[in-house]
XYZ file of C-alpha atoms in Angstrom:
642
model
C -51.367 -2.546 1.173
C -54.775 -2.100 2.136
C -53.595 0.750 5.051
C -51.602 2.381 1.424
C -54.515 2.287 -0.381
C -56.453 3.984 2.373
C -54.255 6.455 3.029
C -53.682 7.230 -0.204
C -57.848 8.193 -0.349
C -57.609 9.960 3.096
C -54.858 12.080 1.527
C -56.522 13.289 -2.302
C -60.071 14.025 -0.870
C -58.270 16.280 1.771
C -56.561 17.863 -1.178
C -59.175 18.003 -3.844
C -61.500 19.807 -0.693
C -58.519 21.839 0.191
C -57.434 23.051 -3.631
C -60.457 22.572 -5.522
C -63.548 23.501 -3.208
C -61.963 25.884 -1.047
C -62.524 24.092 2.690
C -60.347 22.045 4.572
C -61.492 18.882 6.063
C -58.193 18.387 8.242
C -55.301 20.286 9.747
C -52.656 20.678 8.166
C -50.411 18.760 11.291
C -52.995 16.043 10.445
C -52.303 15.777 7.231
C -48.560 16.089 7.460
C -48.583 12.976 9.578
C -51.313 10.596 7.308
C -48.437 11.634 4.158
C -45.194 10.484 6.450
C -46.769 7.263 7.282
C -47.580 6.669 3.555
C -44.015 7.544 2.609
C -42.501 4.996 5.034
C -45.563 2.494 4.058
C -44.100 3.071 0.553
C -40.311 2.581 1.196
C -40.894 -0.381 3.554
C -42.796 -2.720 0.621
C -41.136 -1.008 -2.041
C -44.759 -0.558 -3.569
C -45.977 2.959 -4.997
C -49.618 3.301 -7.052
C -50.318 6.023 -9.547
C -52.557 7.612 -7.832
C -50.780 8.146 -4.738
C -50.082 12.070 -3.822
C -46.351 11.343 -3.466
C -46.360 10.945 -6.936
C -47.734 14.000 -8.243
C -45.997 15.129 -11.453
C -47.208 17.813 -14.152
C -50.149 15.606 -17.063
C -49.065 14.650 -20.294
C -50.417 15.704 -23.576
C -49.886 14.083 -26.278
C -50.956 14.155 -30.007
C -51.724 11.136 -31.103
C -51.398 6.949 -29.357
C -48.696 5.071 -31.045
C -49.367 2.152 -32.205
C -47.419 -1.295 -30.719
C -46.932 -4.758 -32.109
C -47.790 -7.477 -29.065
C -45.103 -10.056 -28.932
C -47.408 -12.338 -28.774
C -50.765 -12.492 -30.173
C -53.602 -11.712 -27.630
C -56.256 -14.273 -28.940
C -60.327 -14.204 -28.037
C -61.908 -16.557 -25.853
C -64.033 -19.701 -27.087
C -67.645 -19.187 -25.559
C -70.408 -21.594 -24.109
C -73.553 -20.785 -22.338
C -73.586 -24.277 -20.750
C -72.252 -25.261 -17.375
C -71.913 -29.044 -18.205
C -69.589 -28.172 -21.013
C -67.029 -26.443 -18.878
C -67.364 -29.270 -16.484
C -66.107 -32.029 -19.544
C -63.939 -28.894 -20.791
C -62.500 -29.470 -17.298
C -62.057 -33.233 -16.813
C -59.873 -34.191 -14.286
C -57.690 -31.297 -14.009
C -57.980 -28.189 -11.663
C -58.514 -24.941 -13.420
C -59.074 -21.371 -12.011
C -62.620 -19.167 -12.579
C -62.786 -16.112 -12.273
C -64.744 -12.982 -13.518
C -64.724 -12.136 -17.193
C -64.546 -8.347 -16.753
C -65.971 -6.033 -18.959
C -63.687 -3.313 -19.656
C -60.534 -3.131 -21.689
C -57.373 -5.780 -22.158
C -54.356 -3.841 -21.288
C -50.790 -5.243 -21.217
C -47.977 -4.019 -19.111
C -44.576 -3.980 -18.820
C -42.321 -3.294 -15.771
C -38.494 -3.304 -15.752
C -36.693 -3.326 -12.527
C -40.164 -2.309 -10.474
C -40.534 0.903 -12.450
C -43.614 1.095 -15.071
C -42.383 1.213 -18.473
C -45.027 0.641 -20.620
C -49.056 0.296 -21.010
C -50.182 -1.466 -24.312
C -54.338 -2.106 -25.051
C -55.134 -5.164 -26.585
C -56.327 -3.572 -29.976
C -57.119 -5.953 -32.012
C -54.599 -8.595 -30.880
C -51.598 -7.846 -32.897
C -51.517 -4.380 -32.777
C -52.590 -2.120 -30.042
C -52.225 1.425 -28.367
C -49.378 2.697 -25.872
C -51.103 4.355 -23.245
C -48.301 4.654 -20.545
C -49.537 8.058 -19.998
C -52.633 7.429 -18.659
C -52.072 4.396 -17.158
C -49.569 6.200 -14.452
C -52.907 7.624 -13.395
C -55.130 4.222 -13.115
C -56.128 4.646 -9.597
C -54.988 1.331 -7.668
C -52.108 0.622 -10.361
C -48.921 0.232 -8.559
C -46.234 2.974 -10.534
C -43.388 1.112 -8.421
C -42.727 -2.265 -7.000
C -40.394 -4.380 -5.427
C -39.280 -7.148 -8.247
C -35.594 -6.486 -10.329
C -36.129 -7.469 -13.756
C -38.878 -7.502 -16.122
C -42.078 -7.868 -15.592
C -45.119 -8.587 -18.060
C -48.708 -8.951 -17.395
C -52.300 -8.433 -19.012
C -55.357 -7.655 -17.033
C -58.371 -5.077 -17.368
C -58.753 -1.771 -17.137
C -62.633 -1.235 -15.944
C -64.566 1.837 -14.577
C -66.697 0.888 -11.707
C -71.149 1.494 -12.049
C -70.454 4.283 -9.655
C -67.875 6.229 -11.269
C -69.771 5.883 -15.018
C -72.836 8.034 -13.293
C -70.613 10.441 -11.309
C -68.959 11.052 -14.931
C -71.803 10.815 -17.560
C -73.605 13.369 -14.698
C -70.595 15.834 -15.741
C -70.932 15.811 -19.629
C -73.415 17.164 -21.586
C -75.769 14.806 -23.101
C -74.554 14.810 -27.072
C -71.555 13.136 -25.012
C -72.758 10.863 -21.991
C -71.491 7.345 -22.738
C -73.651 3.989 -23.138
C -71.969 1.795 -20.644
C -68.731 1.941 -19.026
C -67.126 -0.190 -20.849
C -67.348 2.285 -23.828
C -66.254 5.231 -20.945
C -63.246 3.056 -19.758
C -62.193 2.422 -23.652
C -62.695 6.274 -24.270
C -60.733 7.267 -20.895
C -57.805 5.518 -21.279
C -57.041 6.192 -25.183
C -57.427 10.002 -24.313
C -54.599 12.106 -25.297
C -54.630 14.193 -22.014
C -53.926 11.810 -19.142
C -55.784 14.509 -16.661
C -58.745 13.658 -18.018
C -57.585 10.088 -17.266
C -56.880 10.845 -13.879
C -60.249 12.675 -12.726
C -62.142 9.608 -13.860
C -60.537 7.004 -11.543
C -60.048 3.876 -13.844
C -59.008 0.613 -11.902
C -56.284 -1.942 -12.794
C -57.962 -5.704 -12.059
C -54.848 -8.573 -13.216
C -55.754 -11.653 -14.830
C -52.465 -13.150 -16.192
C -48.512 -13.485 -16.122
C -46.984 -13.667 -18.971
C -43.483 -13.242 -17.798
C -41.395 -12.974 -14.760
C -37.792 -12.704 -15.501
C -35.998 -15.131 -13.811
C -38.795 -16.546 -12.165
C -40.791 -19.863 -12.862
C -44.170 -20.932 -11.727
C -46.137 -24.654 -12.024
C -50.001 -23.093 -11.311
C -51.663 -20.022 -12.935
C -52.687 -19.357 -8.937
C -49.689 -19.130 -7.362
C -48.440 -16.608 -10.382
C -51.822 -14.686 -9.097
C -50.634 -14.845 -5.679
C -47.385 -13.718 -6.828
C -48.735 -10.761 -8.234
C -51.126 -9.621 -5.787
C -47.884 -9.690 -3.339
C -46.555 -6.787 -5.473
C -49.201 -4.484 -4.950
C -51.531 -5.385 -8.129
C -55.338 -6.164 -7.510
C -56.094 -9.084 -9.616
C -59.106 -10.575 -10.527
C -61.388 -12.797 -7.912
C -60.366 -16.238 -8.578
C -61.302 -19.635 -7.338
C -59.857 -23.458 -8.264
C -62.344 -25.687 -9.047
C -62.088 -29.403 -9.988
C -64.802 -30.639 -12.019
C -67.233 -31.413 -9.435
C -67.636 -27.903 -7.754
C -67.726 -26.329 -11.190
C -71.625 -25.438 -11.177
C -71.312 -24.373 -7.788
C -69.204 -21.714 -8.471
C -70.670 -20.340 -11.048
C -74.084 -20.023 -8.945
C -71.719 -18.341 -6.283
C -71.229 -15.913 -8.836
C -74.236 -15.352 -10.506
C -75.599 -14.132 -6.662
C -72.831 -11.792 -6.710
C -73.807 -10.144 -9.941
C -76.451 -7.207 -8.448
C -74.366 -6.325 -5.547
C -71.013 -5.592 -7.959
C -70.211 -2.317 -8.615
C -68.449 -3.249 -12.101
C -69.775 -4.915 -15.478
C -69.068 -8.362 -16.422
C -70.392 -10.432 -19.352
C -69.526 -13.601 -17.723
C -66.815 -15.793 -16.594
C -63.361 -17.101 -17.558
C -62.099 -21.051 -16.560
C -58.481 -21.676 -17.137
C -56.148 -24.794 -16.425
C -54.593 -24.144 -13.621
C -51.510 -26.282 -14.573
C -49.046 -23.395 -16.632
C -47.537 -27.062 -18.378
C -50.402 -28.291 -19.448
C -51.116 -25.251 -20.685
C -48.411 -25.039 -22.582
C -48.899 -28.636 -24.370
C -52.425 -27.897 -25.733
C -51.011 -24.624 -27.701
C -54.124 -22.305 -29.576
C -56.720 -22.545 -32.805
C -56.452 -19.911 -35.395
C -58.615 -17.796 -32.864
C -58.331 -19.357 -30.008
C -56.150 -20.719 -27.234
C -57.188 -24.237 -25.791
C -56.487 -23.508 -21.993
C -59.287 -21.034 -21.402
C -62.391 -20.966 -22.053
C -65.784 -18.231 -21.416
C -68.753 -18.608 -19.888
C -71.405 -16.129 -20.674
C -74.571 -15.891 -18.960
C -77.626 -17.439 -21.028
C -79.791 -14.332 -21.235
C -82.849 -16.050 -19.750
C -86.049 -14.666 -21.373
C -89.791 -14.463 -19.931
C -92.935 -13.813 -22.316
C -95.214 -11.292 -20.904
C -97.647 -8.413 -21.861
C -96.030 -4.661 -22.258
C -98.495 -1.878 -19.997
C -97.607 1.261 -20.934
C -94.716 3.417 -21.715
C -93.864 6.033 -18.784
C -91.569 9.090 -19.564
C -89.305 10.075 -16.924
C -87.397 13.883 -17.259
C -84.040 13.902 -16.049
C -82.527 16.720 -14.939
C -80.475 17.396 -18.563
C -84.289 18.129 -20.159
C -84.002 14.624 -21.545
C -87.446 12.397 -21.046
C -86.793 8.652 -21.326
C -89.352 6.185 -22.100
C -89.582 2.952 -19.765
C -91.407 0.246 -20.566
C -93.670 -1.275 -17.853
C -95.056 -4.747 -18.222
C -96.902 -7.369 -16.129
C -94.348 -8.894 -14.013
C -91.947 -11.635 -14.272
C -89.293 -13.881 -12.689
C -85.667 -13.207 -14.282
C -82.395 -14.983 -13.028
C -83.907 -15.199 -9.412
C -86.210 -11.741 -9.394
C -89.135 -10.116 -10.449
C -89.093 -7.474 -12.754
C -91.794 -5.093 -14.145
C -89.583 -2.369 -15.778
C -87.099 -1.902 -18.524
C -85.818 1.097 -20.133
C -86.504 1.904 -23.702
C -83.225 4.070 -23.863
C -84.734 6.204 -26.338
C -86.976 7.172 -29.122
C -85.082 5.361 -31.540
C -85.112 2.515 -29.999
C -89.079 3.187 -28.809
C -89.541 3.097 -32.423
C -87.417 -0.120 -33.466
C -89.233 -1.924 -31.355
C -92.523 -1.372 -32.651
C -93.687 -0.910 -29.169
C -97.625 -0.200 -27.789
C -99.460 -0.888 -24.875
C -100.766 -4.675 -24.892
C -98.350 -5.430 -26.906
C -96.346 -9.536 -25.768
C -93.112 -9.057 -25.416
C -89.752 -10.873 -24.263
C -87.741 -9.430 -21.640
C -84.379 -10.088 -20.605
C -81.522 -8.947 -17.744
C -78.258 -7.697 -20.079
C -75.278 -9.479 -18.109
C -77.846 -11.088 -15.751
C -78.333 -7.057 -14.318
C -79.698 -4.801 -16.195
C -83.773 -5.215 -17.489
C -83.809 -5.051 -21.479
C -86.999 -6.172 -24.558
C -85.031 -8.644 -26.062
C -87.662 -8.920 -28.976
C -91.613 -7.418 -29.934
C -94.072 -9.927 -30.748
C -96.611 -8.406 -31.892
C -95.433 -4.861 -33.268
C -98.449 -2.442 -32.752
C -96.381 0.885 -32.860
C -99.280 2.659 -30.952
C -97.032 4.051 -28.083
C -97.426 7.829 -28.298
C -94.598 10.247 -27.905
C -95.383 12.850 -25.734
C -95.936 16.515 -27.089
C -95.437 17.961 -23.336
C -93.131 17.055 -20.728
C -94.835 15.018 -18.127
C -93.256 16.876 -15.021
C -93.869 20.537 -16.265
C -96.446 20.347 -19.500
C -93.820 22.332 -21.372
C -93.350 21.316 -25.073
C -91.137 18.912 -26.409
C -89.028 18.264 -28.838
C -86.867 15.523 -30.512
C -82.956 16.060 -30.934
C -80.261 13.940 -32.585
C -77.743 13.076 -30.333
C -74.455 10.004 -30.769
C -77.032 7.391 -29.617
C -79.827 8.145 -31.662
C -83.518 10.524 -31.450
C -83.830 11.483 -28.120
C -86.927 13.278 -26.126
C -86.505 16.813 -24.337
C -88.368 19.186 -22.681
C -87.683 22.806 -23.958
C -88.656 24.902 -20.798
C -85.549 25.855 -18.897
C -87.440 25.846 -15.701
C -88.753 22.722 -15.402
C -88.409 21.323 -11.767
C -86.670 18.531 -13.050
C -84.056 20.185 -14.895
C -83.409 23.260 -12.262
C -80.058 22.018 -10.737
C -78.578 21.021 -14.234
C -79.822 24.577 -15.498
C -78.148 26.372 -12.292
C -74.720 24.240 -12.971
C -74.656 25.832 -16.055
C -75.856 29.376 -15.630
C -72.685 29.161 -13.231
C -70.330 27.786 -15.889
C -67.043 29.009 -17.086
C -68.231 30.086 -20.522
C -71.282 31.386 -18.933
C -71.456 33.676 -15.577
C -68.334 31.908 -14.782
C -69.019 31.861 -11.308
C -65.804 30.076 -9.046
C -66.851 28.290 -5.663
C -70.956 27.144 -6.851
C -69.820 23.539 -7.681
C -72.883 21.486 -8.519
C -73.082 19.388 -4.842
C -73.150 23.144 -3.419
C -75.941 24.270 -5.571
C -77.890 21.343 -4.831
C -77.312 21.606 -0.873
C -78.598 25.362 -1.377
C -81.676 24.182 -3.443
C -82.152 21.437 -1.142
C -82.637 24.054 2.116
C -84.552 26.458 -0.001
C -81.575 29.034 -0.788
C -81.843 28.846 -4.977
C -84.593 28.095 -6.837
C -83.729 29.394 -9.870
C -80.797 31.537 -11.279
C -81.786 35.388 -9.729
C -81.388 34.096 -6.163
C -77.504 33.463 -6.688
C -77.732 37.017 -6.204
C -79.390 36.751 -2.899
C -76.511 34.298 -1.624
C -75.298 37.041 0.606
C -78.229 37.564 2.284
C -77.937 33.915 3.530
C -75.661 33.884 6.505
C -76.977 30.497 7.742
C -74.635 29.040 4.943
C -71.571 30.319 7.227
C -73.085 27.570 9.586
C -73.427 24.437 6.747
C -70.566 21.476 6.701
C -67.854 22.839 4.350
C -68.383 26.457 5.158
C -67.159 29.104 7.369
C -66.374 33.115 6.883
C -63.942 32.554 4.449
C -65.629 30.422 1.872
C -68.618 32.155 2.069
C -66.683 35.805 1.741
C -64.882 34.283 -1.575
C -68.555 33.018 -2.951
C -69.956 36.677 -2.498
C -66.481 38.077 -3.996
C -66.886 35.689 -6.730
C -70.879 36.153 -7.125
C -69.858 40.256 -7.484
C -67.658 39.553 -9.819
C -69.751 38.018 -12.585
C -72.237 40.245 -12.894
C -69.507 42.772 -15.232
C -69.717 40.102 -17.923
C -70.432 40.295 -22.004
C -73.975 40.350 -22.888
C -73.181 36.890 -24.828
C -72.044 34.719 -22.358
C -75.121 35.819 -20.114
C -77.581 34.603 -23.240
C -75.850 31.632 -22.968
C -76.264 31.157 -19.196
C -79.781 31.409 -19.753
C -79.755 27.492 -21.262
C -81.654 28.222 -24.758
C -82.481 25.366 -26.582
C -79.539 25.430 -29.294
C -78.057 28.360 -28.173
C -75.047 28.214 -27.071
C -72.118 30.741 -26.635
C -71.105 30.526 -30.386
C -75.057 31.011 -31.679
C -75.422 33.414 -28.533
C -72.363 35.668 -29.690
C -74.344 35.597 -33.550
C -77.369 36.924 -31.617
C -75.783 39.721 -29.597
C -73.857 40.469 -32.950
C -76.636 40.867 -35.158
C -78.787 43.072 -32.944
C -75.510 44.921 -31.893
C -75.978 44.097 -28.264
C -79.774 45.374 -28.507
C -81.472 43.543 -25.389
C -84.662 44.696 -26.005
C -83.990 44.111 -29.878
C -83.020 40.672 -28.455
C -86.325 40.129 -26.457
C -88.735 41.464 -29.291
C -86.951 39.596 -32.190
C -89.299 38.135 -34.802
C -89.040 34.465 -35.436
C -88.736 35.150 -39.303
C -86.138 37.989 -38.654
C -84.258 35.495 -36.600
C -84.032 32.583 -39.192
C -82.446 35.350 -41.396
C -79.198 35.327 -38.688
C -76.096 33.557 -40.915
C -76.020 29.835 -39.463
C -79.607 30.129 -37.681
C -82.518 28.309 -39.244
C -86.449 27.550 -38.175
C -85.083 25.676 -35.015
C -82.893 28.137 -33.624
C -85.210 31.009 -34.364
C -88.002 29.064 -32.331
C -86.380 28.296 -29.354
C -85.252 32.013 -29.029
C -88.735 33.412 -29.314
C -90.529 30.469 -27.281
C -87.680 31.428 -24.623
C -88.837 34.888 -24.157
C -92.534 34.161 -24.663
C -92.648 32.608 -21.685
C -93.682 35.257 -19.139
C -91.762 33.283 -16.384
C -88.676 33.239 -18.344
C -89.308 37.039 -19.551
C -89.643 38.013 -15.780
C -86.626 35.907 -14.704
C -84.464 37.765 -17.123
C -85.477 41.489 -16.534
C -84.923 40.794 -12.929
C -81.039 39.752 -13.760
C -80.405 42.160 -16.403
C -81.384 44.851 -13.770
C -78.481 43.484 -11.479
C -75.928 43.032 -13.968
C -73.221 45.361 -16.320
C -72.592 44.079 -19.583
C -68.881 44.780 -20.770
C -68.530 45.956 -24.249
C -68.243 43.595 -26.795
C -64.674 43.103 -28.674
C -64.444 44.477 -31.703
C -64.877 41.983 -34.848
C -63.396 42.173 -38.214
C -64.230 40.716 -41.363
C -61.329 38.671 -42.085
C -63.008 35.672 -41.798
C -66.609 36.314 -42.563
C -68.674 33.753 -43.891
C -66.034 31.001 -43.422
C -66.753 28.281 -40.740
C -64.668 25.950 -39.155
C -64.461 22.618 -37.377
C -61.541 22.080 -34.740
C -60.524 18.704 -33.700
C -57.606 17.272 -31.416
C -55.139 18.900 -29.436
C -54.184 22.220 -29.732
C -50.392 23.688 -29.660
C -49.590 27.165 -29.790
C -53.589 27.805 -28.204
C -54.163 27.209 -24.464
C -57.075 25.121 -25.352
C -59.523 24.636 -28.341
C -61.982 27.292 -26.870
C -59.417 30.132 -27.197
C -58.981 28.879 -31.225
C -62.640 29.488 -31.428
C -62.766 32.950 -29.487
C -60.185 34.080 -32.193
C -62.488 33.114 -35.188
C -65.197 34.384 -33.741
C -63.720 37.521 -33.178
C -62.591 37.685 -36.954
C -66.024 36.809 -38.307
C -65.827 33.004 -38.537
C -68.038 31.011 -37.231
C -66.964 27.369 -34.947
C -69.042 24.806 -35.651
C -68.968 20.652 -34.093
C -69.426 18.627 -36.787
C -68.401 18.273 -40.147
C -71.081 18.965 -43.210
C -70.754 20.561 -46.698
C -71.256 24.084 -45.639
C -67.443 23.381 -43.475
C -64.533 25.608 -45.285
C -61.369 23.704 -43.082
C -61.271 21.191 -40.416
C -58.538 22.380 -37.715
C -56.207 19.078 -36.859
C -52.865 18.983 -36.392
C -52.914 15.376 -37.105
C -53.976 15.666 -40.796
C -53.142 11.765 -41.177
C -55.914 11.065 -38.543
C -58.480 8.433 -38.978
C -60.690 10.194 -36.795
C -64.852 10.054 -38.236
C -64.346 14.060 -38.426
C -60.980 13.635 -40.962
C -62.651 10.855 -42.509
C -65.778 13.050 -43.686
C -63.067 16.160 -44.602
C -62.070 13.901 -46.695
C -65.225 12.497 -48.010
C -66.517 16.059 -48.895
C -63.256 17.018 -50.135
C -62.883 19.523 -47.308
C -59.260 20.937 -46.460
C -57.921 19.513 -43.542
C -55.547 22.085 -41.901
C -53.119 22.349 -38.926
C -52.409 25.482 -36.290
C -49.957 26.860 -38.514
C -51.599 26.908 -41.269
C -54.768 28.458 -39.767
C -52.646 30.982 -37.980
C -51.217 32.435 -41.109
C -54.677 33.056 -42.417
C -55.116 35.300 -39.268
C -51.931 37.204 -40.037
């Protein structure tokens, strides 16, 4: 299995380099061979996983997650933080520990080796059938060799890695918190491709049923299962007197794993014992949690440093006098952001207590002393641009407003390339940062100096071919509407929709554009004080100003579609998945090309939320409703366009 599993990863990164970055890492005879020897690996243990390129069928989109009764009830945990009550919890029997994962409970069902059905745990009675997605779960088997049906539970986690490579690939008003909270949004997605690109992994924990099959131990049920091609969970049986052992065996393991847990579970190993002790209301009696006790150290906070990513965003970290935490010393903890900054009361000098989350990760557990003197910066700290504070999902965040700030320059570049920008095919973000690395862009009017650089004919990945489409493509994009170049640019709230407003109102007037008052601007329909800033601090800036004349210069801007009035004045939300549209970006283009205006979130000044699910409990359908806002579907809007 472990050769299949290999194989299987030899096989999709030839094929994503092949299809999706234009560059072949092997020959084809090469890879012809690696797929026959999965295909007889595959026959021979009757074992097939999801993600496995034999497999390959069309994603599936659905409208909404059905909801699914459990046949039994999928109860919580009872907790302790101490080790010498799992060891009289224990007594003389054996049990089994393992990690308590933290991800999501999802229940499966097999029937004669072929994947019927993926449940989550919802809220124990009722959860959500996500079959479609879980055909994608990365090491799930799709097949295996056992006649019958087949039911187990386990978790669904995304590993450390994977959360950065994906929250790296969103914009920041969507990044998530942990990956627990990705893993939960990835799996209850309607469209199991996005499912797919985000490699979620499949870790069993229980059997609940075997048809025609009986077992005495919890273990050898594991065993059973991990014999069919699943990866369960890494277990150990304990007796009593190894108990606290074990648990310091895992507690060292903690900083090396590339996953979240919040602790571990200890079960009775015996399945009929098990079954004489039966459950509480809440709980059942033959398992029980450990969670790690959070140790906390006292010390004295030094100052607050602000980092800028490469998004813009500047997080604070808080760095104190050190301190020894579950076996390390630790000086640093990050603040997250100014929200939290300012709900912790925080100032230099100030004695706080600081904590690892999940023995890991440095967090202030509490503020002693509350001076609220920390300062937030009115400059970024890398470039001495100004900056400002935005409301994102997780609360008042910190950004720089300069474009060209060092330490937002890739970021800036990724999106200056993007499809509803420049729209330029072949400059994935690992290739822009290999060209900034070796000198080739530093900022976005030396893409057009690309061909110039023949050395990159010479760099791993590249060869004629791939650098003759990158030219073709580069050529390409410079015939492209005035608005989608305004958005390339990276304004501060300006984005295509507000970009398209601009171009609009100064009919496609560049120097109109460039010279625009900040009080004229506020005057644009749906632009206000912020808006109107950003836009004239943008072309202020000399640098910027300079930047831009040099690419205008290079570039032919199409003329713009024409716009009717049909649906002036009227804005809209859209929300779900679209049917008769391609995607939700070509609903948009349309009402932007009859007047309308597209907006993200829901407020008084909405005229109709676009959903096809109008029954949705969705936060966006719940304030429609609140504000007494029509909720409409496709059809409906489409007939107002007739």
């Amino acid at each position: 299995m472990d050769r299949m599993k290999e194989l299987i990863d030899i096989l999709n990164n030839a094929s994503k380099a092949y299809y999706q970055e234009d560059r072949q890492i092997m020959t084809d005879l090469e890879y012809d061979k690696l797929y026959d020897e999965l295909c007889t690996l595959e026959k021979e243990s009757g074992i097939t996983y999801g993600g496995s390129p034999t497999q390959r069928v069309g994603y599936t989109i659905l409208s909404s997650l059905q909801k699914v009764k459990h046949e039994s009830p999928i109860l919580s945990l009872d907790k302790t933080k101490e080790p010498d009550k799992l060891v009289s919890w224990l007594g003389d029997n054996k049990g089994i520990m393992s990690w308590k994962l933290d991800g999501l409970t999802i229940v499966l069902t097999y029937r004669d080796g072929v994947l019927q059905r993926a449940v989550t745990r919802g809220n124990g009675e009722i959860g959500e059938d996500i079959t479609h997605n879980a055909r994608y779960f990365k090491n799930l088997p799709g097949k295996i060799n056992f006649k019958g049906e087949l039911n187990l539970r386990g978790e669904g986690i995304i590993t450390f890695t994977e959360f950065e490579r994906i929250n790296s690939e969103l914009d920041d008003d969507e990044v998530y918190k942990n990956p627990r909270n990705l893993c939960s949004g990835t799996v209850r997605q309607l469209n199991s491709k996005i499912s797919a690109d985000r490699n979620v992994m499949f870790y069993a924990f229980t059997l609940a049923q075997a048809e025609g099959m009986e077992f005495e131990r919890k273990s050898e049920q594991l065993d059973f299962l991990a014999g069919l091609g699943f990866d369960v969970v890494e277990h150990y049986i304990v007796e009593a007197s190894d108990v606290k052992d074990r648990i310091k065996m895992f507690a060292e393991k903690i900083e090396s794993n590339d996953f979240a847990s919040d602790g571990l579970v200890l079960t009775f190993d015996s399945i009929p014992y098990s079954r004489t002790l039966g459950t509480t209301a809440k709980f059942p009696k033959d398992s029980i949690a450990f969670k790690w006790s959070d140790e906390q150290a006292e010390t004295t906070l030094l100052d607050i440093e602000w980092n800028t990513s490469r998004t813009g965003r500047i997080n604070p970290v808080a760095v104190f006098e050190p301190v020894d935490i579950e076996g390390s010393t630790v000086n640093r903890a990050s603040v997250h952001n100014v929200s939290v900054l300012e709900s912790l009361k925080l100032g230099k000098g100030d004695r706080i207590k600081v904590y690892k989350a999940n023995m890991i990760i440095p967090q202030i557990a509490e503020n002693l002393t509350c001076s609220a003197s920390a300062e937030i910066p009115k400059v970024c700290p890398v470039c001495g641009g100004e900056t400002e504070i935005r409301m994102l999902k997780e609360g008042r965040e910190l950004y720089c407003t300069n474009p060209n700030c060092s330490a937002q320059r890739i970021k800036a570049l990724v999106h200056y390339v993007s499809r509803d920008a420049m729209n330029i095919e072949g400059l994935s973000e690992e290739t822009i940062k290999k060209f900034a690395e070796i000198g080739i862009l530093d900022n976005y009017t030396d893409i057009y100096s690309i061909k110039n650089h023949d050395e990159i004919k010479k760099m791993d990945g590249f060869g004629q071919k791939s650098f003759d489409n990158l030219v073709s493509a580069i050529e390409k994009s410079k015939t492209v509407p005035l608005e989608n170049f305004i958005n390339a640019l990276g304004i501060n709230q300006v984005g295509l929709s507000n970009a398209k407003l601009l171009c609009r109102h100064y009919n496609n007037d560049i120097d109109a554009i460039v010279n625009a008052d900040p009080e004229e601007l506020k005057e644009i329909e749906g632009f206000g004080e912020v808006i109107a800033h950003s836009i004239h601090a943008y072309f202020a800036n000399e640098k910027n100003l300079e930047l831009f004349n040099k690419a205008v210069a290079l570039l032919h801007f199409t003329k713009p579609a024409e716009v009717t009035d049909k649906l002036s004045g009227v804005n809209f939300v859209i929300t779900g998945d679209v049917e008769k549209f391609k995607n939700r970006n070509e609903v948009k283009t349309l009402i932007e090309s009859l007047g309308g205006k597209v907006t993200g979130s829901v407020t008084s000044k909405t005229n109709y939320l676009i959903n096809n699910d109008v029954n949705s409990t969705s936060s966006k359908n719940k304030k429609a409703k609140e504000l007494g806002i029509p909720i409409i579907t496709e059809d409906e809007f489409i007939k107002m366009t007739e």
